[in-house]
PDB file of C-alpha atoms in Angstrom:
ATOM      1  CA  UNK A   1      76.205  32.776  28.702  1.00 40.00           C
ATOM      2  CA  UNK A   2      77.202  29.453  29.723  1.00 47.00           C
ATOM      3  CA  UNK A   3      77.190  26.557  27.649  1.00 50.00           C
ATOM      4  CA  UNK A   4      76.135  22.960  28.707  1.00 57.00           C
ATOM      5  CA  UNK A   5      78.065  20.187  28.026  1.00 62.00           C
ATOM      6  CA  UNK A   6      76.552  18.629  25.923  1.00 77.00           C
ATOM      7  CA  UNK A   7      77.799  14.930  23.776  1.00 87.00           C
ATOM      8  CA  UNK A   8      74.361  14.178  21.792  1.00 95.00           C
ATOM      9  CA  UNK A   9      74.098  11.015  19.917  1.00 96.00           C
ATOM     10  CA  UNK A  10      72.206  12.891  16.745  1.00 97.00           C
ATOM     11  CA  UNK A  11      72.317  15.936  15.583  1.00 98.00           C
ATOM     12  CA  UNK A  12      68.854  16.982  14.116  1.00 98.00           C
ATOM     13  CA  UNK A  13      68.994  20.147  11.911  1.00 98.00           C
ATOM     14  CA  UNK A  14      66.163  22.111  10.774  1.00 97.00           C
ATOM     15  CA  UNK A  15      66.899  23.245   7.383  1.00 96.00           C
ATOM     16  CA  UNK A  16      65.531  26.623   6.362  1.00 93.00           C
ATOM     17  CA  UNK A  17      66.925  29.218   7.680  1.00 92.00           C
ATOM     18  CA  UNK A  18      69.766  26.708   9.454  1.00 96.00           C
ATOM     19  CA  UNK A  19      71.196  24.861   6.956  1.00 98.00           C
ATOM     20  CA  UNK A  20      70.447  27.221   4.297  1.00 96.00           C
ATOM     21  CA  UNK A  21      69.756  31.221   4.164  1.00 93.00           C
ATOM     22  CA  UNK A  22      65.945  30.565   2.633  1.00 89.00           C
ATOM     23  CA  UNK A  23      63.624  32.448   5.088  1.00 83.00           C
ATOM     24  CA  UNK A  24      64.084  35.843   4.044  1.00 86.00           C
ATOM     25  CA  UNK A  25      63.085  34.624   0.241  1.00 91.00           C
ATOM     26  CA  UNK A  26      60.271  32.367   1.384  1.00 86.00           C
ATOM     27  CA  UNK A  27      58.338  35.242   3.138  1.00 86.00           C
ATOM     28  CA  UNK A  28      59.146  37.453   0.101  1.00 88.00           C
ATOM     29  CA  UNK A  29      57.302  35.160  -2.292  1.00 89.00           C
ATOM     30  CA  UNK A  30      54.637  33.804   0.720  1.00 89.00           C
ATOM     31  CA  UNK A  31      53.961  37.901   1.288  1.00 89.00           C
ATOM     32  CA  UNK A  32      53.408  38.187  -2.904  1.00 91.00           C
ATOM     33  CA  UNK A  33      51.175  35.044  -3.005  1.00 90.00           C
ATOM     34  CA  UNK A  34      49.020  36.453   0.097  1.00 90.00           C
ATOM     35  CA  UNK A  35      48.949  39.795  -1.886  1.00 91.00           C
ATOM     36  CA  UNK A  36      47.556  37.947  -4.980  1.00 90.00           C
ATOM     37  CA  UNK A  37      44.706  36.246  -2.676  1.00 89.00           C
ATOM     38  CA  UNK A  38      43.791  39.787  -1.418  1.00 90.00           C
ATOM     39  CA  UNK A  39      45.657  40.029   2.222  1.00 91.00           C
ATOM     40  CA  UNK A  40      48.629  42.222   2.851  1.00 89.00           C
ATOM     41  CA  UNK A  41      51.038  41.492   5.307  1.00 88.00           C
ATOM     42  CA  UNK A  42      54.085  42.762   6.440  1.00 85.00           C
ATOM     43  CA  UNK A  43      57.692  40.801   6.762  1.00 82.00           C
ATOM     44  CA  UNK A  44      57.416  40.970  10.797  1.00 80.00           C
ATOM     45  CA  UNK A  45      53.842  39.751  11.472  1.00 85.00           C
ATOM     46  CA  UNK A  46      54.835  37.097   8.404  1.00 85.00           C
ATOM     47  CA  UNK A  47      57.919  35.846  10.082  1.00 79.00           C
ATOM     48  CA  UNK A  48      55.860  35.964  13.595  1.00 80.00           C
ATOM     49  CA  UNK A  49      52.732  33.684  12.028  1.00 83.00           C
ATOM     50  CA  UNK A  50      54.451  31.364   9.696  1.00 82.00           C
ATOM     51  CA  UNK A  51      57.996  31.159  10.426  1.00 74.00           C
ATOM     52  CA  UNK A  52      58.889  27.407  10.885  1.00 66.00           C
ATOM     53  CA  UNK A  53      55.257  25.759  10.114  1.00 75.00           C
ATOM     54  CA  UNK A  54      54.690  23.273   7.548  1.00 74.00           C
ATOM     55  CA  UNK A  55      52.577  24.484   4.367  1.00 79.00           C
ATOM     56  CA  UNK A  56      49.776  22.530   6.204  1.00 81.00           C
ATOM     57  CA  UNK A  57      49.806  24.796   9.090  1.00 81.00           C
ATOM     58  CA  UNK A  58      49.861  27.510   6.977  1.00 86.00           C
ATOM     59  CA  UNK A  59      47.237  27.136   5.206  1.00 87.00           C
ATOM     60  CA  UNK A  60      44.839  26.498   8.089  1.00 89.00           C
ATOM     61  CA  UNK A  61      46.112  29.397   9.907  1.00 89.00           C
ATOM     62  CA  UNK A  62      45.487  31.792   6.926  1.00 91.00           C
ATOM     63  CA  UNK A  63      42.116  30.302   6.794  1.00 90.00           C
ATOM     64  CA  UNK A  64      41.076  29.629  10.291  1.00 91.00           C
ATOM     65  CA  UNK A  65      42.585  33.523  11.663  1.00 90.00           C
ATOM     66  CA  UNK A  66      42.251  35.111   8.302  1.00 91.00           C
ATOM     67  CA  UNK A  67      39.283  33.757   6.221  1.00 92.00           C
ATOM     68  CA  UNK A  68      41.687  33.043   3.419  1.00 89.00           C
ATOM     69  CA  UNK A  69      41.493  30.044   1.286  1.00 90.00           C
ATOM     70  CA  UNK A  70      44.298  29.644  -0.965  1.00 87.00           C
ATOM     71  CA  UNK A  71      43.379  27.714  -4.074  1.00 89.00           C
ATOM     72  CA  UNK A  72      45.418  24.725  -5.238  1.00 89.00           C
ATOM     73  CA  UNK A  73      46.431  26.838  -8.298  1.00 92.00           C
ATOM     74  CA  UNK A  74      47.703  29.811  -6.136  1.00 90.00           C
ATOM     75  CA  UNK A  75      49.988  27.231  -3.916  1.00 89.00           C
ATOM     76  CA  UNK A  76      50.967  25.915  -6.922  1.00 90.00           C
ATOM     77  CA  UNK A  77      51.656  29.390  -8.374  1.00 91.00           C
ATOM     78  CA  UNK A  78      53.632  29.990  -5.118  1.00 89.00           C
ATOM     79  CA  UNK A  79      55.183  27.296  -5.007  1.00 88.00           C
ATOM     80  CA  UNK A  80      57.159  27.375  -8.442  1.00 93.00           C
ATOM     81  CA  UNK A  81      57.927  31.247  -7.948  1.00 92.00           C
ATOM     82  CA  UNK A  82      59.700  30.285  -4.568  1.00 89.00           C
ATOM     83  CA  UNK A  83      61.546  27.321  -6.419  1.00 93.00           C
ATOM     84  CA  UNK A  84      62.715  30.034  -9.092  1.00 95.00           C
ATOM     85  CA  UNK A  85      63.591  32.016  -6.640  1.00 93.00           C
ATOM     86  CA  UNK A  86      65.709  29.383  -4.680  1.00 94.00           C
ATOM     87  CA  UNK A  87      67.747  28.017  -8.094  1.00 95.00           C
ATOM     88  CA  UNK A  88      68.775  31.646  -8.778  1.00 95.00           C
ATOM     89  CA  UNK A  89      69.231  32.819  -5.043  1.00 95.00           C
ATOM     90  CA  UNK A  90      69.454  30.169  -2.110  1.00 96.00           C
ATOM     91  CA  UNK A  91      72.757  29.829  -0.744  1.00 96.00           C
ATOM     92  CA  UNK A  92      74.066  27.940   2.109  1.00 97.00           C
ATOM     93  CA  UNK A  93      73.975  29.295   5.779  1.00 97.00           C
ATOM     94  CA  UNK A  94      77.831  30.553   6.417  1.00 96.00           C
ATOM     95  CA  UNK A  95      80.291  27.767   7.933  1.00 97.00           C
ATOM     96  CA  UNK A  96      77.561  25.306   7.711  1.00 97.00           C
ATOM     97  CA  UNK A  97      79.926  23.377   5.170  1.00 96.00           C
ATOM     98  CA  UNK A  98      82.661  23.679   8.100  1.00 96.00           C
ATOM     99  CA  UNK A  99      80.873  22.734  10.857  1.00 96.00           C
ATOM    100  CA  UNK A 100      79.278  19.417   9.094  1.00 97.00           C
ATOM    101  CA  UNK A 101      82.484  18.582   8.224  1.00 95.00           C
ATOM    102  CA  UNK A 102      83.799  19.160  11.509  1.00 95.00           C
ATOM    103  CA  UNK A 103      81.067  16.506  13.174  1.00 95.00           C
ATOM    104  CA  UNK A 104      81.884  13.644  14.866  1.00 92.00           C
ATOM    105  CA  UNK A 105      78.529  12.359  15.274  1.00 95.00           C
ATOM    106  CA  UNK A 106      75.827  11.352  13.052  1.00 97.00           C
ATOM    107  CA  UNK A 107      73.301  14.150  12.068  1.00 98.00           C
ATOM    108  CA  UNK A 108      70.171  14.341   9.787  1.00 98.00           C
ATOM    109  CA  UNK A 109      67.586  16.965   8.533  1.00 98.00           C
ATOM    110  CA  UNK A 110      64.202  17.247   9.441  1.00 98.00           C
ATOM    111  CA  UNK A 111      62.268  19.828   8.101  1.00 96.00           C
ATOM    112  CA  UNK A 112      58.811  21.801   8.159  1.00 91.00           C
ATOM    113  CA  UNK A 113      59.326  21.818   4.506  1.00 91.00           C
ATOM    114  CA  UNK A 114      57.757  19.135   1.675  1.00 91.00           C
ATOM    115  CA  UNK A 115      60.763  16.904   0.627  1.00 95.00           C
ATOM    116  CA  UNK A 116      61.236  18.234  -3.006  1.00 94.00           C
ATOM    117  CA  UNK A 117      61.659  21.290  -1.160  1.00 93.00           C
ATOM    118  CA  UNK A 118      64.363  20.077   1.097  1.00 96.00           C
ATOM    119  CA  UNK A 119      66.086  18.320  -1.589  1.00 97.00           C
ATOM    120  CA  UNK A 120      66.040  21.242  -3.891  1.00 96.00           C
ATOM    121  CA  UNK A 121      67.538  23.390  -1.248  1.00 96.00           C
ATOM    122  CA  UNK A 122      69.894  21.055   0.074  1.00 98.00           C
ATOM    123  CA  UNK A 123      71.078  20.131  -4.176  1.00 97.00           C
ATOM    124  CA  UNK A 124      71.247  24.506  -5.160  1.00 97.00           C
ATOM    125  CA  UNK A 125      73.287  24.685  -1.860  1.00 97.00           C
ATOM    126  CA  UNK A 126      75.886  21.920  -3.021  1.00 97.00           C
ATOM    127  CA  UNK A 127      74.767  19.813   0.809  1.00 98.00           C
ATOM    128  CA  UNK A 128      72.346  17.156  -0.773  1.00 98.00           C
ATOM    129  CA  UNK A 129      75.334  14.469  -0.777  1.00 96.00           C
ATOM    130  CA  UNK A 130      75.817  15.090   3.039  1.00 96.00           C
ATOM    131  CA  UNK A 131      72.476  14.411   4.163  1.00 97.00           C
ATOM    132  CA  UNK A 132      70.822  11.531   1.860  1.00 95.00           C
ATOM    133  CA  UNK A 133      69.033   9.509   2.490  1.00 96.00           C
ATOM    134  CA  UNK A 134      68.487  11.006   6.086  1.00 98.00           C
ATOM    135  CA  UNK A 135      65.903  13.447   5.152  1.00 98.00           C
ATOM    136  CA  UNK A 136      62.767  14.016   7.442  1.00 98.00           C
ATOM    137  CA  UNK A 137      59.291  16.269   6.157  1.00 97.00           C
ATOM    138  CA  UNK A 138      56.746  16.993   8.293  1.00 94.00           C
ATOM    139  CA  UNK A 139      54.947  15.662   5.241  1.00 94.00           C
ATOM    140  CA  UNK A 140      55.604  11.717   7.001  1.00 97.00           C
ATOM    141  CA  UNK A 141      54.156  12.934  10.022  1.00 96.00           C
ATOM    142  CA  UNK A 142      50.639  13.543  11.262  1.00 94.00           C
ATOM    143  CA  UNK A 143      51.263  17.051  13.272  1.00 93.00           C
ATOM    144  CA  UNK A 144      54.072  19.479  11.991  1.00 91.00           C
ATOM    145  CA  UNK A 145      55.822  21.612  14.332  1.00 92.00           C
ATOM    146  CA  UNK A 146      55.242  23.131  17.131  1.00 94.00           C
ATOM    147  CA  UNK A 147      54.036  19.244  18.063  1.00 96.00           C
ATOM    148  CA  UNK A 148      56.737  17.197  18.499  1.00 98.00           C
ATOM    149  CA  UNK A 149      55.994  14.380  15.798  1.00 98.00           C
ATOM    150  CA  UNK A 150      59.041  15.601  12.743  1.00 98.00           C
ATOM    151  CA  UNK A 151      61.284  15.110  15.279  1.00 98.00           C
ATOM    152  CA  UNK A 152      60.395  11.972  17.281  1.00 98.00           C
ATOM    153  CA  UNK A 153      59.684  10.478  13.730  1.00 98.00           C
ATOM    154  CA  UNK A 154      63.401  11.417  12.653  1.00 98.00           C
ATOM    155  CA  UNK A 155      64.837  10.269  16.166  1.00 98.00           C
ATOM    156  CA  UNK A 156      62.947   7.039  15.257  1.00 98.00           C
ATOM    157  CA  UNK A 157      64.403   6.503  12.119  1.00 98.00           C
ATOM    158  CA  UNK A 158      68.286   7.450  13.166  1.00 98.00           C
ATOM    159  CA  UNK A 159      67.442   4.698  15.747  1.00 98.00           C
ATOM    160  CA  UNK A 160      68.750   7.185  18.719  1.00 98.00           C
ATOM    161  CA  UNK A 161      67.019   7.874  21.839  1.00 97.00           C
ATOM    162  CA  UNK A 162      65.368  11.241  22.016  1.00 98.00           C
ATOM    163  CA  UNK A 163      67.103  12.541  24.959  1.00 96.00           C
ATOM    164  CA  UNK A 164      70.567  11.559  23.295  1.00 96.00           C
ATOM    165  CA  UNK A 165      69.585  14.305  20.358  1.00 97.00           C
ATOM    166  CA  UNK A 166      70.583  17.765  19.521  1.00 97.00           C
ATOM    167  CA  UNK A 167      67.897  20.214  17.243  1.00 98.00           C
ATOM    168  CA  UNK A 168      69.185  22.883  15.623  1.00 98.00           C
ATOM    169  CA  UNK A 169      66.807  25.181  14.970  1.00 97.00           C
ATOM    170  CA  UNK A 170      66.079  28.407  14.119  1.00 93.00           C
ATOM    171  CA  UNK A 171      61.982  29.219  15.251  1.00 91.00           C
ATOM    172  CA  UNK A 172      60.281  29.058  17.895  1.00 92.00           C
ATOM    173  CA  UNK A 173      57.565  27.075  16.757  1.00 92.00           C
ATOM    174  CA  UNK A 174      61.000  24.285  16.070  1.00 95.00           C
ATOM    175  CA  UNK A 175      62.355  25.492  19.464  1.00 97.00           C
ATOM    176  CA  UNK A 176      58.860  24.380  20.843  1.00 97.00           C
ATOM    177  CA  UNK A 177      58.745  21.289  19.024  1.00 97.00           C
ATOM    178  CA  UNK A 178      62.073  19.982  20.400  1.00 98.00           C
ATOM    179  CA  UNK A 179      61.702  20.983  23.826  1.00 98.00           C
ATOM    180  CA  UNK A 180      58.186  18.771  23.713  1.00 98.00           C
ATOM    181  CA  UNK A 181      60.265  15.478  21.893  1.00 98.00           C
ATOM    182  CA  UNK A 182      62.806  15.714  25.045  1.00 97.00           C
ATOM    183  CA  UNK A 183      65.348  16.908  23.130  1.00 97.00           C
ATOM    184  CA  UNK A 184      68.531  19.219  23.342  1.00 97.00           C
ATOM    185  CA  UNK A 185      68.222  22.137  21.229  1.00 97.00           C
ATOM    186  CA  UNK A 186      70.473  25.066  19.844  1.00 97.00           C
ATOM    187  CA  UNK A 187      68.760  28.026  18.533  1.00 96.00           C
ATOM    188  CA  UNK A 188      70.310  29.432  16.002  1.00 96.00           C
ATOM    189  CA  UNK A 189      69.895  33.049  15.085  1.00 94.00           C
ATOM    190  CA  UNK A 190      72.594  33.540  12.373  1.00 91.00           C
ATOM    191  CA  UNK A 191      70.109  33.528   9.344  1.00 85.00           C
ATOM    192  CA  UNK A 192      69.205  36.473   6.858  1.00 78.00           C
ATOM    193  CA  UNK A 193      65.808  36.466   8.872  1.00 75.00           C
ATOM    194  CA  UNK A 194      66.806  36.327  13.062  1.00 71.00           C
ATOM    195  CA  UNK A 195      68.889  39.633  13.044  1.00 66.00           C
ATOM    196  CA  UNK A 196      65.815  41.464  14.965  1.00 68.00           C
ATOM    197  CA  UNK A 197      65.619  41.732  18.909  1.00 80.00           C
ATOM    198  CA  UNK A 198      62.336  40.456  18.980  1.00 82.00           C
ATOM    199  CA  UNK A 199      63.083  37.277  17.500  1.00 83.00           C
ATOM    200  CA  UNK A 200      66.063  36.513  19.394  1.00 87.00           C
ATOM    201  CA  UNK A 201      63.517  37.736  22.985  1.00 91.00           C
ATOM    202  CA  UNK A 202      61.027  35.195  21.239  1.00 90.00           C
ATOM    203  CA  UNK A 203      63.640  32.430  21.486  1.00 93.00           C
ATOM    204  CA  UNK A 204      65.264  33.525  24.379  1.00 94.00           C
ATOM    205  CA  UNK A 205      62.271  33.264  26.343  1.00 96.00           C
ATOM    206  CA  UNK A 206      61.705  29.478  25.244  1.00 96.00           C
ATOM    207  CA  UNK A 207      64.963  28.704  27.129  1.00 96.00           C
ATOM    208  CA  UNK A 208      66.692  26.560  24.575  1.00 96.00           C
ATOM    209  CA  UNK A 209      70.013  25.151  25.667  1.00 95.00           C
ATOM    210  CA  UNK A 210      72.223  27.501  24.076  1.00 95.00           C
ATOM    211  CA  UNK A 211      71.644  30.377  21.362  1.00 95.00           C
ATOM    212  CA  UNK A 212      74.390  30.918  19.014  1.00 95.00           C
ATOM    213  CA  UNK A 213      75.084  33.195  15.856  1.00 94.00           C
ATOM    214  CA  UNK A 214      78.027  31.399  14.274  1.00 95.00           C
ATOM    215  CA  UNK A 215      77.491  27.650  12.734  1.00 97.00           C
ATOM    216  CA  UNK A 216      81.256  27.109  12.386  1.00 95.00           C
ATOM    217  CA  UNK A 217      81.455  26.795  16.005  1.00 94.00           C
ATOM    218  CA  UNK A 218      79.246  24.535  16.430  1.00 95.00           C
ATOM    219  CA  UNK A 219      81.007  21.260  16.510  1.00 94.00           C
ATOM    220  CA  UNK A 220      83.458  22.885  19.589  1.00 91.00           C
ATOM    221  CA  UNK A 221      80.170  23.613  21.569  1.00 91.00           C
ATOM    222  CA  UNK A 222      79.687  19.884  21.796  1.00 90.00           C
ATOM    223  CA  UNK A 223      82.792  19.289  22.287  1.00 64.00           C
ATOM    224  CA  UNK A 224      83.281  20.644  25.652  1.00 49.00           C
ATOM    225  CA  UNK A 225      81.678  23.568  27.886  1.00 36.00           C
ATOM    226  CA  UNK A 226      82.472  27.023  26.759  1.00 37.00           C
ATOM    227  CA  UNK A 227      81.756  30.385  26.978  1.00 35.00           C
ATOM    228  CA  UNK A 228      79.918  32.590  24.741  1.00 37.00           C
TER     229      UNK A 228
END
């Protein structure tokens, strides 16, 4: 397909599942914690429901859809499984380290995530360094994705103009939520998680600017128009 020129300002990455390879191990422990409250789920109505959404959204889903009310001690439970889970497993998104050193233009994270979660993903993944202090949670904004207000809030902060930004993201509920701030956005599908056809016709079908399976080669798509 053809690639737009495109010469943002900002460069807004997501961070699960686009910075770093966390998706497929934050379903596996998100599936085990709904199992302990009682409600089994598969991977691909998991991924469907909850990919991309802040713990917030979550949790209102699973109780608004599903009539299940996950204590403070089970999130907590949850919680410190998935951050086990992360230390011994989490690794970075292949020729992320590449392409952020490849940049010519200042980028950020904002993230569905809470920010200990970031950070601890961003620190087991050796990109902390690369991204401090210019960390964004849906946690310092009222509505988390698929509402526009992570990344207005982050656009805010980087003191750029929306329309001069570029998300990278990897769900459509981030797709959506760039799309509404007036941004650019990539979506990537090279994560442990977006192999499947029916996540890349999900994304597809949100008409990002450009979908792309390799993050090294990100820096030449903004460089100039391509083919891919």
């Amino acid at each position: 397909m053809d690639v737009k020129a495109i010469d943002p300002g900002l460069v807004i990455f997501d961070c699960d599942g686009v910075l770093v390879d966390s998706e497929p191990l934050a379903i596996r422990v998100l599936m085990e914690t709904l199992a302990d409250a009682g409600l089994t789920m598969d991977a691909e109505e998991a991924y469907e429901r909850f990919l991309g959404r802040s713990l917030a959204s979550i949790t209102a889903i699973l109780s608004e859809e599903f009539q299940v009310d996950l204590t403070h001690a089970a999130l907590e439970k949850g919680r410190a499984r998935l951050y086990e889970v992360f230390q011994a497993e989490l690794k970075p998104i292949p020729g992320i380290i590449d392409a952020l050193d490849r940049l010519s233009v200042p980028f950020c994270v904002a993230s569905s995530s809470q920010p200990e979660r970031i950070r601890l993903s961003l620190s087991v993944t050796g990109l902390l360094d690369r991204f401090e202090p210019d960390i964004f949670s849906a946690t310092m904004v009222r509505k988390g994705k698929p509402a526009p207000d992570l990344f207005l809030h982050a656009a805010e902060r980087m003191k750029v103009p929306p329309a001069e930004c570029l998300v990278i993201e990897d769900s459509p509920a981030g797709v959506q939520a760039a799309k509404a701030a007036g941004m650019h956005v990539f979506a990537f599908t090279g994560g442990g998680h977006a192999g499947g056809q029916s996540h890349r016709e999900t994304l597809r079908l949100l008409a990002p600017d450009h979908m792309f399976d390799e993050m090294a080669r990100l820096p030449d798509m903004l460089s100039s128009s391509s083919t891919a």
